[in-house]
């Protein structure tokens, strides 16, 4: 089991979700985050002040997958989230010891397989 | 009564008070529109949308005082005013009707501003701010002022007998058509059709609708230019029509989607107000209810259909104001009732009025359509009209205004430019050196 | 003064202007209430709460024009109006008092709407929207209109000598009692007592309070139905009373919790306005300050106590409007001052007025309580009144209106139904095929 | 005209209506300021900032009715009023000018409240709420009321010939100077200069600006105290000046940062209104445009420069109202035009007026500066003025009011105190036992 | 040391927090996220458009625990967060190499023990 | 490769970012979270009710670093985020199997090195 954490641009979310769907990745969790990397900073003006916004809006995806899906998922994200400009984000693949499905208490593989697949 | 006591042109205090109040009310419609429109866009374009409204106070307001008023209301030409009132020359406290001339100018000024502002709804989330301001300033001078002259300034449409109590054609058809043209010329938003663009703050939309309802009493009620029966009639029809529109709209919504939406309700109130605008002083209160109820249907359908087309009239100015204005202008020709103000319409045995109304509408569509197109192309020659896709992705609040509508607590998320000089970061987390700024 | 110059029933322009303005101000109170209430609920119910207010423009407004006005203000019956003004028949621009009859109708219309809207505060976050609209429409006809007739339409309470300048009993006691009954009949919110339900947007509450203060000048000041001394007196007492209430409320708050809360301050302003409503044209300015100060106490205590009960009058309509209205009505009987409008109360040597006021209050409580219960049960026979717990969990904005108040940027979070046809997802990220819709 | 028909002091209904409306409009400026200021601070201080505005209704409003009005407007002293109108004694419905005396008092009351509220902008995010309320109450009595007496109550500045139509010196210079003094005495915010403190809700700022524009018609237009030509003139100059200010401000912004900011535009509108305030009834409409345009420059520069200083006048009350008021007062001495109201200024050949204006400004600066300092030190002796750094970190909404402006859905994030008694957690997730409360 | 990441329904948060408290789990971090799984989608209407909201509101818990607490914590969440309907969420148990308490610099076990326990 | 997750006080963010910058840590992701630990609870009042807010605002940092940077980063955070009062937060150091840079598809070390360093 792995947990894939990806930081992407908000405006690529649509494409990434679609591509993941096609790759048969059905479960995921999304949150809004702010990121700092090598991007050119945005500038804001507030009355007398000019301020730099060093943190850019990003979206964070968290996807628990079983081993065979790891590469598929990473590739799907790499392909759909990339624009070629600095600031596209990162993917982290992290080890997971156990996954539970809260509804049923199922564990590991069973917990990340979509319900439909079981029946 | 009081009028009877006065000589030829005399100022009546009660009339003056009513038009003072009405002017303030119409002025409030511009911030109201800012909230109505601002709530409907995405958060990253909220300020830009609202600035499209508030900025018009500067651009259109000054244009009007300097030249627009003269084009619309000086002299007795059939097609255009003369230069008599340029720079408000000769516009003083003497009577025009029963109110001071200066007040009449101010009242009309608030109309010019809010009419231009309506156009914004069609080009939000992509039009460059500078180009927009230049366009609406010119538009108020070249499109709005002449049309106002034809209908209210003693021009040829008035002579012909076209009825337009408070601006169904001059304001709403005119702005609606210009908006559609602008949407076409500026082009679709980069995400249009691919993503659902949802309103970021529906309560703001409802605030806008509530304030518009309130302000519209000045718009329609004040158009009587006196505190007389006509004002009362226009006021009350303006109260009643949107109520009927709202009821019908909620019913249509419930039939189509099983739920009455809040954005729909806010839209319904505005459409009801638009529909009653040309008719306000000409129809009976029950006629107003009928007009409001009927008026819901064309705009409702237009909004549903428009969403399936490739025309990115983003906030449905054409469907709301254009179609609403046309419906209202035509129904004025149907419901006009001589017992309630002047002439009869179709229902009271005078079908010709419906034809006259149709002429008024067609003239407004043609003139506004052609001239708006010409103006946009002209402005486009000098200033690009459109924010590049990348900028649209970032949001116009940042690209056009260098601000964000909502920043969350702890300005802590803001730091100095570290690359230039990390050592300097000791005292201030903000820099004011303009030279190091970069365009996002 | 001007009135003296006129024949029997003549329209006075200044009075007309004042009532035009007042009508617009009272109209604004409905969106104001939408924000006051909307800010107090959770974000997932914000639109539903605001729609409960704005929707009343359609439901109650049309009901009033069609029938309610006739029930309340036609004929000379002691208990009910007749059918003379159904469909606004015969309501024209002739004088009623010193203003056009049509304007009087419109002014009363805005009262009917805002009174019905007050009830919403007791049933937010759980009542079904359709059932609510049907209920308040019937309620405005069967409960509000008769009470208005008894007090303002020349009915028996007026004859008896009960004082109610702008609606302490007709509006506030009436709505407060109906709200409590509705809270009981509809039942508690699923989370009531288990979770603390906090306001999602307190600035909206303060906006609502600010606009209510502003609009209430039309409510009370306009109730003089003329621009005379009584209007000025009512206006100024309406300005002063909430100031005193606010001061006392902040002091009570600070004593109880060591801090003056913002929700408390907004509530205090409204309570002060409620308390002065029945008394506005009958007490001295200093009397208004006293009334406002004293009036804070019962409502403050009622709110604190109510939160410990099982009565889920969610936004404290009973404590704010009901108890506030009762306090105001009774104190009118105490502070009424013949030098400042009509009759004396207890303090000026006429205790009987206090008894009369008590009768008025009891009648309003009894009639409103019983009839509201009957109406709710009746509506409940045909339409379920309550959203199921699951729907309450999701939030009424989605279940009742299919919308969310705030959606964050980048509509990107919205996708097409993939299960039906992934291939079709190329062009549009949104679907309009109603058949595939499912109820959340 | 109507006035001519009346005996010595007679009430004119149209004038009464206009001042009723104006009073309501000025009242609305206080909630408007609450939004203008509230949007500019961080979310954790939003309620505190708005409460600084609304709370003044209680503190300053009651002070005014009880004593302030008498200090400002009773008797005929050159420096102070007498005790004639304490507790509103003798303030009734008799005429004062052409309106009821009581209404005049109410109109002035709304001025006193909104003037005191302006000071808040300089001390937000750090001043203790109780100390603030005590300070502005005393300030309204000891600083505002005497100055109002000197200029409007028949005092020595009026006699001298200083022009101040609606409060350039009395309101804006006065409040601006007091604000700067308060910022100095209370001290900088803990984060000042280290973090960029950005506005949490710019749409609120724009709402505030829109409502201020609307309300200011009552402020300036109503200052004619009648519905006459002067009112119309003041109204229209108030409409036009901010338009020019806005245009110039956007141009300055665009020159400096290549973009016109929304906070800038909102600020510009307010500055334009401030600048025209002393001049409203004395300059021509074109003069108003010039005044508005010129008036943008000093305040714009002051804001840019202030941000580089160590003076934490957080929302730039000195730059906006102080400098704006000075600019307006002096330019009144330049543009005053006898054909448009009374006397000529520099431009029309009477330079002495500019000198008189300068005297007015200097007197206001000196008196307000010294007395505000004394009062703050005095209050500081009894109550600490400043929230400790730790409390500033938490936010004043929590420390001063025990609330948060925005809490997100599902009150679920709120739990009972588990340490005291986990078993008791069954029924209620909230506790009302005050004894277990702790100060954050 | 483990980090337990749980995605749950917002309306179960109250119960979960209470159960964790009873299980003597005192430290945790909560954030609002959006999730996609097998849930029935919500429908929204905006003027002419009907749109599906494929992302549902969820709450994410992050709890650092020492080994003996892992099972206790997982069980507490499974019991209190489950409703039996699709969409209840997932639990991920992830390895952690070190935990530090920022206040004191303490490491690992000591860092996750409530302060009270030490004295 | 490690992922360092730190929960800190919002008002220390500025200092932490600055210190990380000095430590040459350039890429990171930030999100707003709510935390519960040993802190004294805040009290809120709403009309008749007094309620405890058991969750406090915190900021969550997520920093992917290569092995040599782990200690540096942890130390930078410990030093800059600590105030000495209860509620300062925690740092979790977690193993990561792979990191990808979405823009280029680069993996692991290369993915977390700032672009400038490569050229
Ligand atoms: N080491 C890191 N740890 C966590 N998040 C990172 C890291 N580096 C970058 N990010 C995230 O990725 C986003 C883009 O990173 P950046 O390095 O600018 O782009 P690129 O990968 O294209 O060079 C950042 O805004 C941040 O959210
Ligand atoms: N593989 C996954 N990785 C990360 N989060 C997931 C994953 N699967 C589901 N989730 C989260 O759990 C929530 C519920 O999942 P779902 O599969 O619909 O429910 P159930 O577990 O009851 O079948 C989703 O909304 C999502 O937030
Ligand atoms: N075991 C944990 N798992 C995840 N987050 C935690 C844990 N313990 C504490 N936190 C986070 O750290 C913050 C401060 O923790 P707390 O224990 O109160 O402070 P301290 O570390 O100073 O004793 C909490 O608000 C919470 O966000």
Coordinates of N, CA, C and O and ligand atoms in Angstrom, one line a residue, chain E residues 27-29 62-64 101 103 112, chain F residues 7 34-39 58 85-90 92, ligand 3:
Chain E
X27 N -3.7 14.5 21.5 CA -3.2 15.5 20.5 C -3.6 15.1 19.1 O -3.5 13.9 18.7
X28 N -4.1 16.0 18.3 CA -4.4 15.7 17.0 C -4.6 17.0 16.2 O -4.7 18.1 16.8
X29 N -4.6 16.9 14.9 CA -4.7 18.0 14.0 C -5.8 17.7 13.0 O -5.9 16.6 12.5
X62 N -5.2 14.0 11.7 CA -3.9 13.5 11.6 C -3.4 13.4 13.1 O -3.5 14.3 13.9
X63 N -3.1 12.1 13.4 CA -2.8 11.8 14.8 C -1.5 11.1 14.9 O -1.4 10.0 14.4
X64 N -0.5 11.7 15.6 CA 0.8 11.0 15.8 C 0.7 10.2 17.1 O 0.3 10.7 18.1
X101 N 8.6 17.5 19.7 CA 7.7 18.5 20.3 C 8.4 19.8 20.2 O 9.5 20.0 20.7
X103 N 7.9 22.8 21.3 CA 8.1 23.6 22.5 C 9.4 23.3 23.3 O 10.1 24.1 23.7
X112 N 4.9 12.9 22.1 CA 3.5 12.7 21.9 C 2.8 12.4 23.3 O 1.6 12.4 23.3
Chain F
X7 N 3.6 21.0 12.4 CA 2.4 21.8 12.8 C 2.9 22.9 13.7 O 3.5 22.7 14.7
X34 N -6.6 23.0 12.1 CA -7.0 23.3 13.4 C -6.4 22.2 14.3 O -6.3 21.0 13.9
X35 N -5.9 22.5 15.5 CA -5.2 21.5 16.3 C -5.8 21.4 17.7 O -6.3 22.4 18.2
X36 N -5.7 20.3 18.3 CA -6.0 20.1 19.7 C -4.8 19.5 20.4 O -4.3 18.5 19.9
X37 N -4.4 20.0 21.5 CA -3.4 19.5 22.3 C -3.6 19.8 23.7 O -4.7 19.7 24.2
X38 N -2.5 20.2 24.4 CA -2.7 20.6 25.8 C -3.0 22.0 26.0 O -3.0 22.5 27.2
X39 N -3.4 22.8 25.0 CA -3.6 24.2 25.1 C -4.8 24.5 26.0 O -5.8 23.7 26.0
X58 N -3.9 26.4 13.6 CA -2.4 26.1 13.4 C -2.1 26.2 11.9 O -3.0 26.2 11.0
X85 N 5.6 28.1 25.1 CA 4.3 27.9 25.8 C 3.6 26.7 25.1 O 3.8 26.4 24.0
X86 N 2.7 26.1 25.9 CA 2.0 24.9 25.4 C 1.3 25.3 24.1 O 0.6 26.4 24.1
X87 N 1.4 24.4 23.1 CA 0.7 24.7 21.9 C 1.6 25.0 20.8 O 1.2 25.4 19.7
X88 N 2.9 24.8 21.0 CA 3.8 25.2 19.9 C 3.8 24.2 18.7 O 4.2 24.6 17.6
X89 N 3.3 23.0 19.0 CA 3.2 22.1 17.8 C 4.2 21.0 17.8 O 5.0 20.8 18.7
X90 N 4.1 20.2 16.7 CA 4.9 19.0 16.5 C 5.6 19.0 15.2 O 5.2 19.6 14.2
X92 N 6.8 15.9 12.4 CA 6.9 14.5 12.1 C 7.8 14.3 10.9 O 7.7 15.0 9.9
Ligands
LIG3 N1 -0.2 13.5 18.6 C1 -0.5 14.6 17.7 N2 -0.7 14.3 16.4 C2 -0.9 15.3 15.6 N3 -0.9 16.6 15.9 C3 -0.6 16.9 17.2 C4 -0.4 15.9 18.1 N4 -0.2 16.5 19.3 C5 -0.3 17.8 19.1 N5 -0.6 18.1 17.8 C6 -0.7 19.4 17.2 O1 0.2 20.3 17.9 C7 -0.5 21.4 18.5 C8 0.1 21.7 19.8 O2 0.2 20.6 20.6 P1 0.3 20.6 22.2 O3 0.4 19.2 22.6 O4 -0.8 21.4 22.7 O5 1.6 21.5 22.5 P2 2.9 21.1 23.0 O6 3.6 20.3 22.0 O7 3.5 22.5 23.2 O8 2.7 20.4 24.3 C9 -1.9 20.9 18.6 O9 -2.8 22.0 18.5 C10 -2.0 20.0 17.4 O10 -2.3 20.7 16.2

